[in-house]
Coordinates of C-alpha atoms in Angstrom, one line a residue:
X1 CA -36.5 44.8 18.2
X2 CA -40.1 45.8 17.4
X3 CA -40.1 42.5 15.2
X4 CA -39.7 40.4 18.5
X5 CA -42.2 41.9 19.8
X6 CA -44.7 41.2 17.1
X7 CA -44.0 37.5 17.0
X8 CA -44.6 37.4 20.9
X9 CA -48.1 38.9 20.6
X10 CA -48.7 36.7 17.7
X11 CA -47.5 33.4 19.6
X12 CA -49.3 34.6 22.5
X13 CA -52.7 35.2 20.6
X14 CA -51.9 32.2 19.0
X15 CA -51.6 30.3 22.5
X16 CA -54.9 31.8 23.5
X17 CA -57.3 31.2 20.5
X18 CA -55.6 27.1 20.6
X19 CA -56.8 27.2 24.6
X20 CA -60.4 28.3 23.7
X21 CA -60.5 25.8 20.6
X22 CA -59.8 22.9 22.9
X23 CA -61.3 23.7 26.0
X24 CA -62.9 20.8 28.0
X25 CA -64.7 23.2 29.6
X26 CA -66.5 25.3 27.1
X27 CA -67.8 21.8 25.8
X28 CA -71.0 20.4 26.5
X29 CA -71.0 18.0 29.2
X30 CA -71.4 13.9 27.8
X31 CA -74.0 12.4 28.9
X32 CA -73.9 9.1 30.4
X33 CA -71.3 7.4 32.0
X34 CA -68.1 5.2 31.3
X35 CA -68.5 1.7 30.2
X36 CA -66.7 -0.7 31.2
X37 CA -65.8 -3.2 29.2
X38 CA -64.7 -6.9 30.9
X39 CA -61.5 -8.8 28.8
X40 CA -62.4 -12.0 28.4
X41 CA -65.4 -12.0 31.0
X42 CA -63.6 -12.7 34.2
X43 CA -60.1 -13.7 34.2
X44 CA -56.6 -14.5 35.6
X45 CA -54.3 -12.2 35.0
X46 CA -49.8 -13.0 34.7
X47 CA -47.7 -13.3 36.8
X48 CA -45.1 -10.2 37.0
X49 CA -42.1 -12.3 35.0
X50 CA -45.4 -13.5 32.5
X51 CA -44.5 -11.5 29.2
X52 CA -44.4 -12.4 24.9
X53 CA -41.0 -13.7 25.9
X54 CA -41.5 -16.6 28.3
X55 CA -43.7 -19.6 26.9
X56 CA -46.7 -20.2 26.8
X57 CA -47.5 -16.8 27.4
X58 CA -50.2 -15.5 29.6
X59 CA -50.5 -18.8 31.4
X60 CA -47.8 -17.8 34.1
X61 CA -50.5 -16.9 37.0
X62 CA -50.6 -14.5 40.1
X63 CA -52.0 -16.2 42.9
X64 CA -55.0 -17.0 41.7
X65 CA -58.5 -15.5 43.8
X66 CA -60.7 -16.9 42.3
X67 CA -61.5 -19.6 39.7
X68 CA -62.9 -18.2 36.7
X69 CA -60.9 -18.6 33.3
X70 CA -61.2 -16.3 30.4
X71 CA -64.2 -16.6 27.3
X72 CA -65.6 -19.7 29.8
X73 CA -69.9 -19.1 29.5
X74 CA -69.6 -18.9 34.0
X75 CA -67.0 -16.1 33.0
X76 CA -68.6 -14.6 31.3
X77 CA -72.0 -15.1 33.3
X78 CA -70.4 -13.7 36.3
X79 CA -68.7 -10.8 34.1
X80 CA -72.8 -9.3 33.1
X81 CA -73.7 -10.1 36.8
X82 CA -71.4 -7.7 38.2
X83 CA -72.2 -5.4 35.7
X84 CA -69.7 -5.3 32.7
X85 CA -71.2 -3.4 29.6
X86 CA -68.9 -5.0 27.6
X87 CA -67.6 -8.4 27.7
X88 CA -64.4 -9.3 25.2
X89 CA -64.0 -12.4 24.1
X90 CA -61.6 -14.2 21.6
X91 CA -63.5 -16.3 18.1
X92 CA -62.0 -19.1 16.7
X93 CA -63.6 -21.3 13.9
X94 CA -63.5 -24.7 14.8
X95 CA -63.1 -28.1 11.9
X96 CA -66.5 -29.2 11.8
X97 CA -67.8 -25.2 11.4
X98 CA -68.8 -23.9 14.4
X99 CA -66.6 -20.9 16.6
X100 CA -65.0 -21.4 20.1
X101 CA -63.9 -19.0 22.1
X102 CA -60.2 -19.3 23.0
X103 CA -57.0 -17.3 23.0
X104 CA -54.7 -19.2 21.8
X105 CA -54.4 -20.8 18.2
X106 CA -52.6 -23.9 19.8
X107 CA -54.3 -26.1 22.4
X108 CA -50.6 -26.9 24.1
X109 CA -50.0 -23.8 27.0
X110 CA -53.6 -23.4 28.6
X111 CA -55.3 -26.9 27.9
X112 CA -54.2 -30.8 28.2
X113 CA -54.6 -30.9 24.8
X114 CA -52.4 -30.0 21.6
X115 CA -52.3 -28.8 18.4
X116 CA -54.3 -26.0 16.4
X117 CA -57.5 -24.8 18.4
X118 CA -58.7 -24.8 14.3
X119 CA -57.9 -28.8 13.5
X120 CA -60.7 -29.7 16.3
X121 CA -63.9 -29.9 16.6
X122 CA -65.8 -28.8 19.3
X123 CA -66.9 -32.2 20.8
X124 CA -62.9 -32.4 21.1
X125 CA -62.4 -29.2 22.3
X126 CA -65.4 -29.4 25.3
X127 CA -63.6 -32.7 26.1
X128 CA -60.4 -30.9 27.1
X129 CA -59.4 -29.2 30.5
X130 CA -59.6 -25.3 30.5
X131 CA -57.5 -24.7 33.7
X132 CA -54.5 -27.5 32.7
X133 CA -51.5 -25.0 31.8
X134 CA -51.8 -21.9 34.2
X135 CA -49.3 -22.1 36.8
X136 CA -48.7 -19.6 39.7
X137 CA -46.2 -17.9 41.2
X138 CA -44.5 -21.0 43.7
X139 CA -44.9 -23.5 40.5
X140 CA -48.9 -24.7 41.3
X141 CA -51.1 -25.7 38.9
X142 CA -54.2 -23.9 40.8
X143 CA -56.9 -24.7 37.7
X144 CA -56.5 -27.8 37.1
X145 CA -58.7 -30.5 36.6
X146 CA -61.7 -27.9 37.2
X147 CA -62.9 -26.9 34.4
X148 CA -63.2 -30.2 32.2
X149 CA -66.0 -28.9 29.5
X150 CA -65.4 -25.1 29.8
X151 CA -64.4 -24.5 25.8
X152 CA -67.4 -22.1 25.1
X153 CA -69.5 -22.5 21.6
X154 CA -70.3 -18.2 20.2
X155 CA -73.7 -19.5 20.7
X156 CA -72.8 -20.2 24.2
X157 CA -71.0 -17.3 25.0
X158 CA -74.0 -15.1 24.0
X159 CA -76.3 -16.7 26.2
X160 CA -74.0 -15.9 29.2
X161 CA -73.6 -12.3 28.5
X162 CA -77.6 -11.9 29.1
X163 CA -77.7 -8.1 28.4
X164 CA -74.4 -6.9 27.8
X165 CA -72.6 -6.1 24.7
X166 CA -69.6 -8.3 22.8
X167 CA -66.6 -7.6 21.6
X168 CA -65.1 -10.0 19.7
X169 CA -61.7 -10.0 18.7
X170 CA -60.1 -12.6 15.7
X171 CA -57.2 -14.1 16.7
X172 CA -55.3 -14.8 13.1
X173 CA -55.2 -11.8 10.8
X174 CA -56.8 -14.4 8.4
X175 CA -59.9 -12.4 5.9
X176 CA -61.4 -16.3 6.0
X177 CA -62.2 -15.9 9.7
X178 CA -64.9 -13.1 9.0
X179 CA -67.6 -14.9 7.6
X180 CA -67.5 -18.3 9.2
X181 CA -68.1 -15.8 12.8
X182 CA -71.1 -14.1 10.5
X183 CA -72.6 -16.7 9.7
X184 CA -73.1 -18.0 13.4
X185 CA -74.1 -14.8 14.8
X186 CA -76.6 -15.0 12.2
X187 CA -77.6 -18.6 13.1
X188 CA -77.5 -17.1 17.0
X189 CA -80.1 -15.0 15.5
X190 CA -77.6 -11.8 17.1
X191 CA -77.2 -8.7 14.9
X192 CA -74.1 -7.1 15.9
X193 CA -75.3 -3.7 15.0
X194 CA -78.8 -3.7 16.7
X195 CA -77.2 -5.2 19.9
X196 CA -74.2 -3.0 20.1
X197 CA -72.0 -5.1 19.5
X198 CA -68.0 -4.5 18.5
X199 CA -65.4 -6.2 17.0
X200 CA -61.6 -6.0 16.9
X201 CA -57.8 -8.3 16.0
X202 CA -56.0 -8.3 12.8
X203 CA -56.3 -6.2 10.1
X204 CA -57.8 -8.2 7.7
X205 CA -60.7 -10.0 9.3
X206 CA -61.5 -6.4 10.6
X207 CA -61.5 -5.3 6.6
X208 CA -63.8 -8.1 5.6
X209 CA -66.2 -8.3 9.0
X210 CA -66.4 -4.7 8.1
X211 CA -68.0 -5.1 4.6
X212 CA -70.5 -7.6 6.4
X213 CA -71.2 -5.2 9.1
X214 CA -70.6 -1.7 7.8
X215 CA -72.4 0.1 10.4
X216 CA -70.9 -2.1 13.6
X217 CA -67.9 -0.8 15.5
X218 CA -64.9 -2.6 14.0
X219 CA -61.5 -1.6 14.6
X220 CA -57.7 -3.5 14.5
X221 CA -54.7 -2.7 16.4
X222 CA -52.8 -0.3 13.9
X223 CA -56.0 1.3 12.8
X224 CA -56.4 2.5 16.4
X225 CA -53.0 3.9 16.6
X226 CA -53.5 5.5 13.6
X227 CA -56.5 7.8 14.5
X228 CA -55.1 8.1 18.3
X229 CA -51.2 8.9 17.4
X230 CA -52.9 11.6 14.5
X231 CA -55.2 13.0 16.4
X232 CA -52.5 13.5 19.4
X233 CA -50.8 16.4 17.5
X234 CA -53.8 17.7 15.4
X235 CA -56.3 17.6 18.0
X236 CA -54.2 20.6 19.6
X237 CA -55.4 22.3 16.1
X238 CA -58.9 21.8 16.5
X239 CA -59.1 19.2 13.6
X240 CA -60.3 15.7 14.0
X241 CA -58.2 13.2 12.1
X242 CA -59.5 11.5 8.6
X243 CA -58.0 7.9 10.5
X244 CA -60.5 8.9 13.5
X245 CA -64.2 9.3 11.6
X246 CA -65.6 6.1 12.2
X247 CA -62.3 4.6 13.9
X248 CA -61.2 4.1 17.7
X249 CA -59.2 6.1 19.7
X250 CA -57.5 4.7 22.7
X251 CA -56.3 7.1 25.8
X252 CA -53.7 5.7 28.4
X253 CA -54.4 6.7 32.0
X254 CA -51.0 8.3 32.3
X255 CA -51.2 10.1 29.6
X256 CA -54.4 11.8 29.5
X257 CA -52.7 15.2 28.9
X258 CA -51.5 14.5 25.8
X259 CA -55.0 14.6 24.1
X260 CA -56.6 18.0 23.1
X261 CA -59.4 18.4 24.9
X262 CA -59.9 16.2 27.0
X263 CA -62.3 14.9 28.4
X264 CA -65.2 17.0 27.2
X265 CA -64.2 18.8 24.3
X266 CA -62.6 15.3 22.9
X267 CA -65.4 13.0 23.3
X268 CA -67.8 15.8 21.5
X269 CA -65.4 15.9 18.4
X270 CA -65.3 11.7 18.3
X271 CA -69.5 11.5 18.6
X272 CA -69.5 13.7 15.6
X273 CA -67.0 11.8 13.7
X274 CA -68.7 8.1 15.0
X275 CA -65.7 7.4 16.4
X276 CA -65.9 5.7 20.3
X277 CA -62.8 6.3 22.3
X278 CA -61.3 4.0 24.5
X279 CA -58.9 4.1 27.8
X280 CA -56.4 1.8 28.8
X281 CA -53.9 1.4 31.3
X282 CA -50.5 2.1 30.5
X283 CA -47.4 0.1 30.2
X284 CA -49.6 -1.9 27.4
X285 CA -47.3 -2.0 24.5
X286 CA -48.8 -3.5 21.2
X287 CA -51.5 -5.3 23.5
X288 CA -54.2 -3.4 25.3
X289 CA -53.5 -3.2 28.9
X290 CA -56.7 -3.1 30.9
X291 CA -57.5 -1.8 34.6
X292 CA -56.2 -3.5 37.5
X293 CA -56.9 -1.4 40.3
X294 CA -60.1 -0.1 41.5
X295 CA -58.6 2.8 42.6
X296 CA -57.5 3.3 38.8
X297 CA -61.0 4.5 38.5
X298 CA -60.5 7.7 40.1
X299 CA -58.3 8.9 37.3
X300 CA -61.0 8.6 34.2
X301 CA -63.1 12.1 34.4
X302 CA -66.5 11.8 36.1
X303 CA -67.8 13.2 32.9
X304 CA -66.4 10.5 30.5
X305 CA -68.5 8.5 28.6
X306 CA -66.3 6.4 26.7
X307 CA -65.2 2.4 27.1
X308 CA -62.5 1.5 29.4
X309 CA -61.1 -1.4 29.3
X310 CA -60.9 -3.7 32.6
X311 CA -58.7 -6.5 32.7
X312 CA -59.1 -7.8 36.7
X313 CA -63.1 -7.3 37.2
X314 CA -63.7 -9.1 39.5
X315 CA -62.2 -5.8 41.3
X316 CA -63.0 -3.2 39.0
X317 CA -65.8 -3.9 39.0
X318 CA -67.9 -3.8 41.7
X319 CA -66.1 -0.4 42.5
X320 CA -67.9 1.6 40.4
X321 CA -71.2 -0.7 40.2
X322 CA -71.6 -1.6 43.7
X323 CA -75.0 -2.5 43.2
X324 CA -74.7 -5.5 41.1
X325 CA -71.9 -6.8 43.3
X326 CA -72.4 -10.5 44.9
X327 CA -68.8 -11.1 46.2
X328 CA -69.6 -13.5 48.7
X329 CA -67.4 -11.7 52.0
X330 CA -64.6 -14.6 51.2
X331 CA -64.5 -13.9 47.4
X332 CA -63.6 -10.5 48.7
X333 CA -61.3 -11.5 51.3
X334 CA -59.4 -12.9 48.2
X335 CA -59.3 -9.9 46.4
X336 CA -58.6 -7.7 48.2
X337 CA -55.1 -10.0 49.3
X338 CA -54.8 -10.5 45.4
X339 CA -54.6 -6.9 45.2
X340 CA -52.4 -5.9 47.9
X341 CA -50.3 -8.2 46.4
X342 CA -50.2 -6.8 43.1
X343 CA -49.9 -3.1 44.5
X344 CA -47.1 -4.5 46.5
X345 CA -45.2 -6.2 43.5
X346 CA -45.6 -3.1 41.1

């Protein structure tokens, strides 16, 4: 039937046109290289049975390969020294108007304190044992009694980061928490736009911080999902969705194939739209999951110049930037043993 031949020809022509429009190899190669975002600086990784359904999620950890705790000045400084380009830190206001770097809304799970973080002064937070609540496989508490006074202020975190950029992560969906953070940044002499910093968290504080710093990188999980899901179908027609303009696109390692023009054409489109592209590990669900194995770096195209979120900075960062690797042999051996246990548990 002639109409079937015409239909087949039209479909083939359309497929050819879309292939050319989205051809990565026809796009200019992006300038620069991948930039690593160290989540919390250096952090402990959750045990395989740790999830949001258990009491105190995030405190049941693998047998530690090191003694660094996320968000502490010591952890941030070591991640920066290893070569992290960006360090994600959790920000929480205190009762006396300061900003503490701490991930939970309450103290009960991670520390030897109790009650809301926001109800405590910074001095009271400094008196706590930051590693008290971490429980390793086997029921031990390997970080207990070792990190008293380690809950960092925003200013301490900024100093520890050195030349690394910071990604400030709000811990509550409260627009009122954006202004204290902006004030604390001013007091610390930190211009987030000039420094290349960013903001992440629930919609309300992100909307407010975007009003205060309209030129800063700011995104919520919801806005990133909108950009990502829209591009996954509109991108094949050469369209950059409105949700991606000035937004953030998340590319899971195991779904790179689903993104039109990956990597070069996609990067060119997002750069033109003023958007950021972040590679994340597979299986993160609502929480962005970072890389936990050095070999995952090999799954990222060499021409990609966006960001990659890293959960295990102690092994992944040196695998990419070995010129800054100052780990002792004992630290390397412990990290390698932790990797082998993690691979076996997959």
